[in-house]
Coordinates of C-alpha atoms in Angstrom, one line a residue:
M80 CA 31.6 199.5 114.3
K81 CA 34.6 199.3 116.8
K82 CA 37.7 197.9 115.3
Y83 CA 39.3 194.9 117.0
I84 CA 43.0 194.4 116.7
I85 CA 43.7 190.8 117.8
L86 CA 47.3 189.9 118.8
L87 CA 47.8 186.4 117.6
S88 CA 48.9 184.7 120.8
L89 CA 47.2 182.8 123.6
I90 CA 49.8 184.3 125.9
F91 CA 48.7 187.4 127.8
S92 CA 51.2 188.9 130.2
V93 CA 50.0 191.9 132.1
M94 CA 52.8 194.5 132.4
A95 CA 53.9 193.5 135.8
I96 CA 54.4 195.8 138.8
Q97 CA 57.7 195.2 140.3
A98 CA 57.3 192.9 143.3
K99 CA 57.9 194.7 146.6
T100 CA 60.0 194.1 149.7
L101 CA 58.5 193.6 153.1
V102 CA 60.5 194.2 156.3
A103 CA 59.2 192.4 159.4
Y104 CA 60.9 193.1 162.7
Y105 CA 60.6 192.6 166.4
S106 CA 62.5 194.9 168.8
Y107 CA 62.4 195.0 172.6
T108 CA 65.4 197.3 173.4
N109 CA 64.8 199.3 170.2
N110 CA 68.2 198.3 168.8
I111 CA 66.5 196.5 165.8
H112 CA 64.1 199.4 165.5
R113 CA 67.0 201.8 165.0
V114 CA 68.5 199.4 162.4
I115 CA 65.3 199.2 160.4
S116 CA 64.9 203.0 160.5
E117 CA 68.2 203.2 158.8
L118 CA 67.5 200.4 156.4
T119 CA 64.4 202.1 155.1
V120 CA 66.5 205.1 154.3
Q121 CA 68.5 202.9 151.9
I122 CA 65.7 200.8 150.3
Q123 CA 62.0 201.1 149.6
A124 CA 60.0 198.7 151.6
D125 CA 56.8 198.1 153.5
V126 CA 57.5 197.6 157.2
I127 CA 55.6 195.8 160.0
R128 CA 56.6 195.6 163.6
I129 CA 55.7 192.4 165.5
E130 CA 54.3 193.1 169.0
P131 CA 53.4 190.6 171.8
V132 CA 49.8 190.6 172.9
E133 CA 50.8 191.0 176.5
K134 CA 52.2 194.5 177.0
G135 CA 54.5 195.9 179.6
L136 CA 56.5 192.8 180.3
D137 CA 60.0 193.4 181.6
Y138 CA 62.0 190.8 179.7
A139 CA 65.2 191.9 181.3
V140 CA 64.1 191.1 184.9
D141 CA 65.7 188.1 186.6
N142 CA 68.3 187.8 183.8
Y143 CA 65.7 187.7 181.0
A144 CA 63.7 184.9 182.7
I145 CA 60.6 185.5 180.7
G146 CA 62.3 185.3 177.4
S147 CA 64.3 182.2 178.5
E148 CA 61.0 180.4 179.5
Q149 CA 59.5 181.3 176.1
I150 CA 62.5 180.0 174.2
A151 CA 62.5 176.8 176.3
A152 CA 58.9 176.1 175.5
I153 CA 59.5 176.4 171.8
R154 CA 62.6 174.2 172.0
A155 CA 60.5 171.5 173.8
K156 CA 57.6 171.5 171.3
P157 CA 58.5 173.4 168.2
N158 CA 55.6 172.0 166.2
D159 CA 53.0 172.9 168.8
A160 CA 51.3 176.3 168.2
S161 CA 50.7 176.6 172.0
S162 CA 54.4 176.8 172.5
Y163 CA 54.6 180.2 170.9
P164 CA 53.7 183.4 172.8
A165 CA 50.7 185.3 171.4
I166 CA 51.4 188.4 169.2
D167 CA 49.1 191.1 167.9
P168 CA 47.3 190.1 164.7
V169 CA 49.2 190.9 161.5
T170 CA 47.6 190.8 158.1
V171 CA 49.9 190.6 155.1
N172 CA 49.0 190.2 151.4
W173 CA 52.0 188.0 150.7
D174 CA 51.4 188.0 146.9
E175 CA 52.6 191.6 146.8
Y176 CA 56.1 190.7 148.1
N177 CA 58.9 188.7 146.5
T178 CA 61.6 189.6 149.1
V179 CA 61.1 189.6 152.8
I180 CA 63.7 190.9 155.3
I181 CA 63.3 189.4 158.8
A182 CA 65.0 191.5 161.6
T183 CA 65.2 190.2 165.1
P184 CA 67.2 190.1 168.3
L185 CA 68.8 186.9 169.5
W186 CA 67.5 185.4 172.7
W187 CA 69.5 182.6 174.4
G188 CA 71.0 181.5 171.2
N189 CA 67.7 181.5 169.3
M190 CA 65.4 183.9 167.4
A191 CA 63.3 186.1 169.7
A192 CA 60.1 184.2 170.6
P193 CA 57.6 186.8 169.3
M194 CA 59.3 186.7 165.8
Q195 CA 59.2 182.9 165.9
T196 CA 55.5 183.1 166.5
F197 CA 55.0 185.3 163.5
L198 CA 57.0 183.0 161.3
F199 CA 55.4 179.9 162.7
H200 CA 52.0 181.2 161.5
N201 CA 53.3 182.7 158.2
G202 CA 56.2 180.5 157.1
A203 CA 54.2 178.6 154.5
S204 CA 53.3 181.9 152.8
L205 CA 57.0 182.7 152.4
A206 CA 57.7 179.6 150.3
G207 CA 59.7 180.6 147.2
K208 CA 60.4 184.1 148.4
N209 CA 63.8 185.7 148.9
I210 CA 64.5 185.8 152.6
G211 CA 67.0 188.2 154.1
L212 CA 68.0 187.9 157.8
I213 CA 69.2 190.7 160.1
V214 CA 70.1 189.7 163.7
S215 CA 71.3 191.7 166.6
S216 CA 73.0 190.3 169.7
A217 CA 75.5 191.4 172.4
S218 CA 78.2 188.9 171.4
S219 CA 76.7 185.5 170.7
G220 CA 76.9 184.1 167.1
I221 CA 73.7 183.9 165.1
S222 CA 73.8 180.4 163.7
G223 CA 70.9 179.4 166.0
V224 CA 68.7 182.2 164.7
E225 CA 69.5 181.2 161.1
A226 CA 68.5 177.6 162.0
D227 CA 65.2 178.8 163.5
A228 CA 64.5 180.9 160.3
K229 CA 65.1 177.9 158.0
R230 CA 63.0 175.6 160.3
L231 CA 60.1 178.1 160.2
I232 CA 60.4 179.0 156.5
P233 CA 61.5 175.6 155.1
E234 CA 60.9 176.6 151.5
G235 CA 62.3 180.1 151.6
I236 CA 65.2 181.2 149.4
F237 CA 67.7 182.5 151.9
L238 CA 70.0 185.2 150.9
S239 CA 73.6 184.8 152.0
P240 CA 75.2 186.1 154.1
S241 CA 72.8 187.1 157.0
L242 CA 73.7 190.4 158.6
W243 CA 74.9 190.2 162.2
I244 CA 74.9 193.5 164.0
R245 CA 76.3 193.5 167.5
S246 CA 74.8 195.8 170.1
S247 CA 77.9 197.9 170.1
Q248 CA 77.6 198.4 166.3
I249 CA 74.1 199.9 166.3
S250 CA 75.3 203.4 165.9
S251 CA 77.3 202.2 162.8
A252 CA 74.3 200.4 161.2
S253 CA 74.3 202.6 158.1
P254 CA 77.6 201.4 156.5
L255 CA 77.0 197.8 157.7
L256 CA 73.6 197.8 156.0
S257 CA 75.0 199.2 152.8
T258 CA 77.7 196.6 152.7
W259 CA 75.2 193.9 153.4
L260 CA 72.8 195.0 150.7
N261 CA 75.6 195.0 148.2
G262 CA 76.7 191.6 149.4
I263 CA 73.3 190.0 148.7
D264 CA 73.0 191.9 145.4
Y265 CA 69.8 193.5 146.6
N266 CA 69.5 196.0 143.7
D267 CA 69.8 193.3 141.1
L268 CA 67.6 191.0 143.1
T269 CA 64.7 193.5 143.3
H270 CA 65.1 194.8 139.8
N271 CA 64.9 191.4 138.2
D272 CA 62.0 189.9 140.1
M273 CA 60.1 189.2 136.9
D274 CA 62.9 186.8 135.9
D275 CA 61.3 184.6 138.6
K276 CA 57.8 184.8 137.1
L277 CA 56.0 182.5 134.7
S278 CA 52.9 183.4 132.6
I279 CA 50.2 180.7 132.4
S280 CA 47.3 181.0 129.9
V281 CA 44.3 178.7 130.3
N282 CA 40.7 179.0 129.3
G283 CA 41.0 182.6 128.3
R284 CA 42.5 183.5 131.7
A285 CA 46.1 184.8 132.3
L286 CA 47.9 183.8 135.5
T287 CA 51.3 184.5 136.9
A288 CA 53.4 182.2 139.0
S289 CA 56.4 182.7 141.1
I290 CA 59.1 180.1 140.4
V291 CA 61.8 178.9 142.6
D292 CA 65.5 178.8 141.7
N293 CA 66.9 175.4 140.9
S294 CA 68.3 173.6 137.9
S295 CA 64.8 172.5 136.9
T296 CA 63.4 176.0 136.6
R297 CA 66.6 177.3 135.0
A298 CA 66.2 174.6 132.3
L299 CA 62.5 175.5 132.0
K300 CA 63.4 179.1 131.4
E301 CA 65.9 178.1 128.7
L302 CA 63.1 176.1 127.0
L303 CA 60.7 179.0 127.2
A304 CA 63.3 181.5 125.9
D305 CA 62.7 180.1 122.5
G306 CA 59.0 180.9 122.8
P307 CA 55.8 179.9 124.5
V308 CA 55.0 176.2 125.0
T309 CA 51.5 174.7 125.0
I310 CA 50.9 171.6 127.1
H311 CA 47.8 169.3 126.8
M312 CA 46.9 168.6 130.4
S313 CA 44.5 166.1 131.9
D314 CA 43.0 165.6 135.4
Y315 CA 44.5 163.0 137.7
G316 CA 43.4 161.8 141.0
N317 CA 40.9 164.7 141.5
M318 CA 43.9 166.7 142.7
E319 CA 45.9 167.9 139.7
K320 CA 46.2 168.7 136.0
V321 CA 49.2 167.0 134.4
G322 CA 50.7 167.0 130.9
P323 CA 54.0 166.3 129.2
L324 CA 56.6 169.0 128.4
P325 CA 58.4 168.9 125.0
Q326 CA 61.5 167.7 126.7
S327 CA 62.8 166.4 130.0
L328 CA 64.2 168.7 132.6
P329 CA 66.7 168.1 135.4
T330 CA 65.0 166.9 138.6
N331 CA 65.4 168.1 142.2
D332 CA 63.1 165.7 143.9
E333 CA 62.2 166.0 147.6
R334 CA 59.2 165.1 149.8
I335 CA 56.6 167.7 149.2
N336 CA 53.1 168.3 150.7
T337 CA 51.3 170.1 147.9
V338 CA 48.7 172.9 148.2
A339 CA 46.5 174.5 145.6
G340 CA 48.5 176.4 143.0
D341 CA 51.8 174.4 143.4
L342 CA 53.6 173.8 140.1
I343 CA 55.4 170.5 140.1
L344 CA 57.8 168.6 137.8
Y345 CA 57.1 164.8 138.0
K346 CA 59.6 162.3 136.6
G347 CA 61.4 165.0 134.8
R348 CA 58.9 165.4 131.9
N349 CA 55.5 166.0 133.4
F350 CA 54.3 169.5 134.3
V351 CA 51.7 169.4 137.1
I352 CA 49.3 172.1 138.4
Y353 CA 47.9 171.0 141.8
Y354 CA 44.4 172.2 142.9
D355 CA 44.3 169.8 145.9
T356 CA 46.7 168.3 148.4
N357 CA 49.1 165.4 147.8
S358 CA 52.4 164.1 149.3
W359 CA 55.1 162.6 147.2
N360 CA 58.7 162.9 146.1
F361 CA 58.9 165.3 143.2
T362 CA 60.4 168.6 142.1
R363 CA 59.0 172.0 143.1
L364 CA 58.9 174.5 140.3
G365 CA 56.9 177.3 141.9
K366 CA 53.4 178.4 142.8
I367 CA 50.6 180.3 141.1
D368 CA 50.1 183.8 142.5
D369 CA 46.7 185.0 143.9
I370 CA 45.1 181.6 144.4
I371 CA 42.2 181.9 146.8
S372 CA 41.2 178.2 147.1
G373 CA 41.7 174.9 145.4
A374 CA 38.0 174.9 144.3
A375 CA 38.6 178.3 142.6
L376 CA 41.7 177.0 140.8
K377 CA 39.9 173.8 139.7
G378 CA 37.0 175.8 138.4
L379 CA 39.4 178.0 136.4
L380 CA 41.2 175.0 134.9
G381 CA 37.9 173.3 134.1
N382 CA 36.8 169.7 133.9
G383 CA 38.6 167.4 131.6
D384 CA 41.4 168.0 129.2
V385 CA 42.7 171.5 128.7
D386 CA 45.5 173.2 126.8
V387 CA 47.8 175.4 129.0
T388 CA 50.3 177.7 127.5
L389 CA 53.5 178.7 129.4
A390 CA 55.7 181.6 128.7
L391 CA 58.3 183.7 130.5
S392 CA 56.5 186.6 132.2
G393 CA 57.0 189.8 130.3
S394 CA 57.3 188.2 126.9
S395 CA 54.6 189.3 124.5
G396 CA 54.4 186.3 122.3
I397 CA 53.0 188.5 119.5
D398 CA 53.3 186.9 116.1
G399 CA 51.2 189.3 114.0
V400 CA 48.2 191.6 113.9
M401 CA 44.9 191.3 112.1
A402 CA 41.5 193.0 112.1
D403 CA 38.3 191.2 112.9
G404 CA 34.9 192.8 112.8
S405 CA 33.0 189.9 114.4
H406 CA 31.4 190.2 117.9
P407 CA 33.4 188.0 120.2
T408 CA 32.4 186.4 123.5
G409 CA 34.4 185.6 126.6
I410 CA 35.8 189.0 127.4
Y411 CA 38.1 189.7 130.3
D412 CA 39.8 192.8 131.6
L413 CA 43.5 193.1 132.4
K414 CA 42.9 191.7 135.9
G415 CA 41.3 188.6 134.5
V416 CA 37.8 189.6 135.5
R417 CA 35.0 188.8 133.0
V418 CA 33.6 191.9 131.4
T419 CA 29.9 192.1 130.3
P420 CA 29.6 195.0 127.8
P421 CA 26.4 197.1 127.7
D422 CA 23.6 195.2 125.9
N423 CA 26.3 192.4 125.4
D424 CA 27.7 194.6 122.6
P425 CA 31.5 194.7 122.6
D426 CA 31.4 197.8 120.4
R427 CA 30.2 199.7 123.5
L428 CA 33.2 198.8 125.6
P429 CA 35.7 201.6 126.3
A430 CA 38.8 201.6 124.2
G431 CA 41.5 199.5 125.9
I432 CA 43.2 196.1 126.1
Y433 CA 41.1 193.0 126.8
I434 CA 41.3 189.2 126.6
I435 CA 38.8 188.1 124.0
N436 CA 38.3 184.4 123.3
G437 CA 41.8 183.7 124.8
K438 CA 43.6 186.4 122.7
K439 CA 45.0 189.7 123.8
T440 CA 42.9 192.3 121.9
I441 CA 43.1 196.1 121.6
L442 CA 39.8 197.8 121.2
Q443 CA 40.1 201.2 119.4

């Protein structure tokens, strides 16, 4: 009979792959393209280039009249999708990235219109991510571009300072980039991404969540530094699970329109997992990664009351080890996918690590 070694904890933290950096850029004159080519010598990152659907336009003709018209249309109706010029389709798995660097030229005091289109359609997916901004211009200051970025990514964590590279400095991009990366503590930022992750264990499933940086989450991390915390949670309003934390946390209330997977602090003491939409003044804590839909999250959380365990991601929560020869049920692999052993006999599973009845288990 296969020996089961059960790690006595409801917390299961998959050894995390370090979150990656994505660079998204638009370049008409290729100045930004040259900057990004140098940037990718200095850091490891995935890169996407934003391109307008309509090819061959001469933006420089008539004193950049085309670009001026596009910027004017966006300024007039910034919340109307039809104001933004069409770009080639771009598919990004945002869950892979914790840091996103946006690189763009300045047009008439604003962010280049094609990049605004990209962020208009993807800004919500960048909530809670670290956002770096690189801007090129002939001489104009970049405050308008920074304002556009914050409007289009209202819940991004913006790294300061932004990097302003004048057209005359493109050939000197390498040292400017190096100084900027040091200034935003890029190495520390990307090597400590798991400091911004939370482990959530519920109904035998292990989830991770990306948390924002505010006094509320810093207090939560201090609380969890002493060990995992289990919260008894109940359904409310057919939109959330809610339960009390062991102690109150500082609040950073703001008007928030929730989506599935949002983690919220309500009245300083109540931990909330949203599986549907709501709009209220409360504190954002973060968002569960890899949530496909509200229905899927609701199904995972189950109907009625449930115990949910929180821990800092990367903590093992191991209290001891014991052997158990019984045949358990409810078996999941490291990705949280339910596993059905041959003939429903766990002894026939390959050796490895599984989640069995909500416990991290080594099969030997």
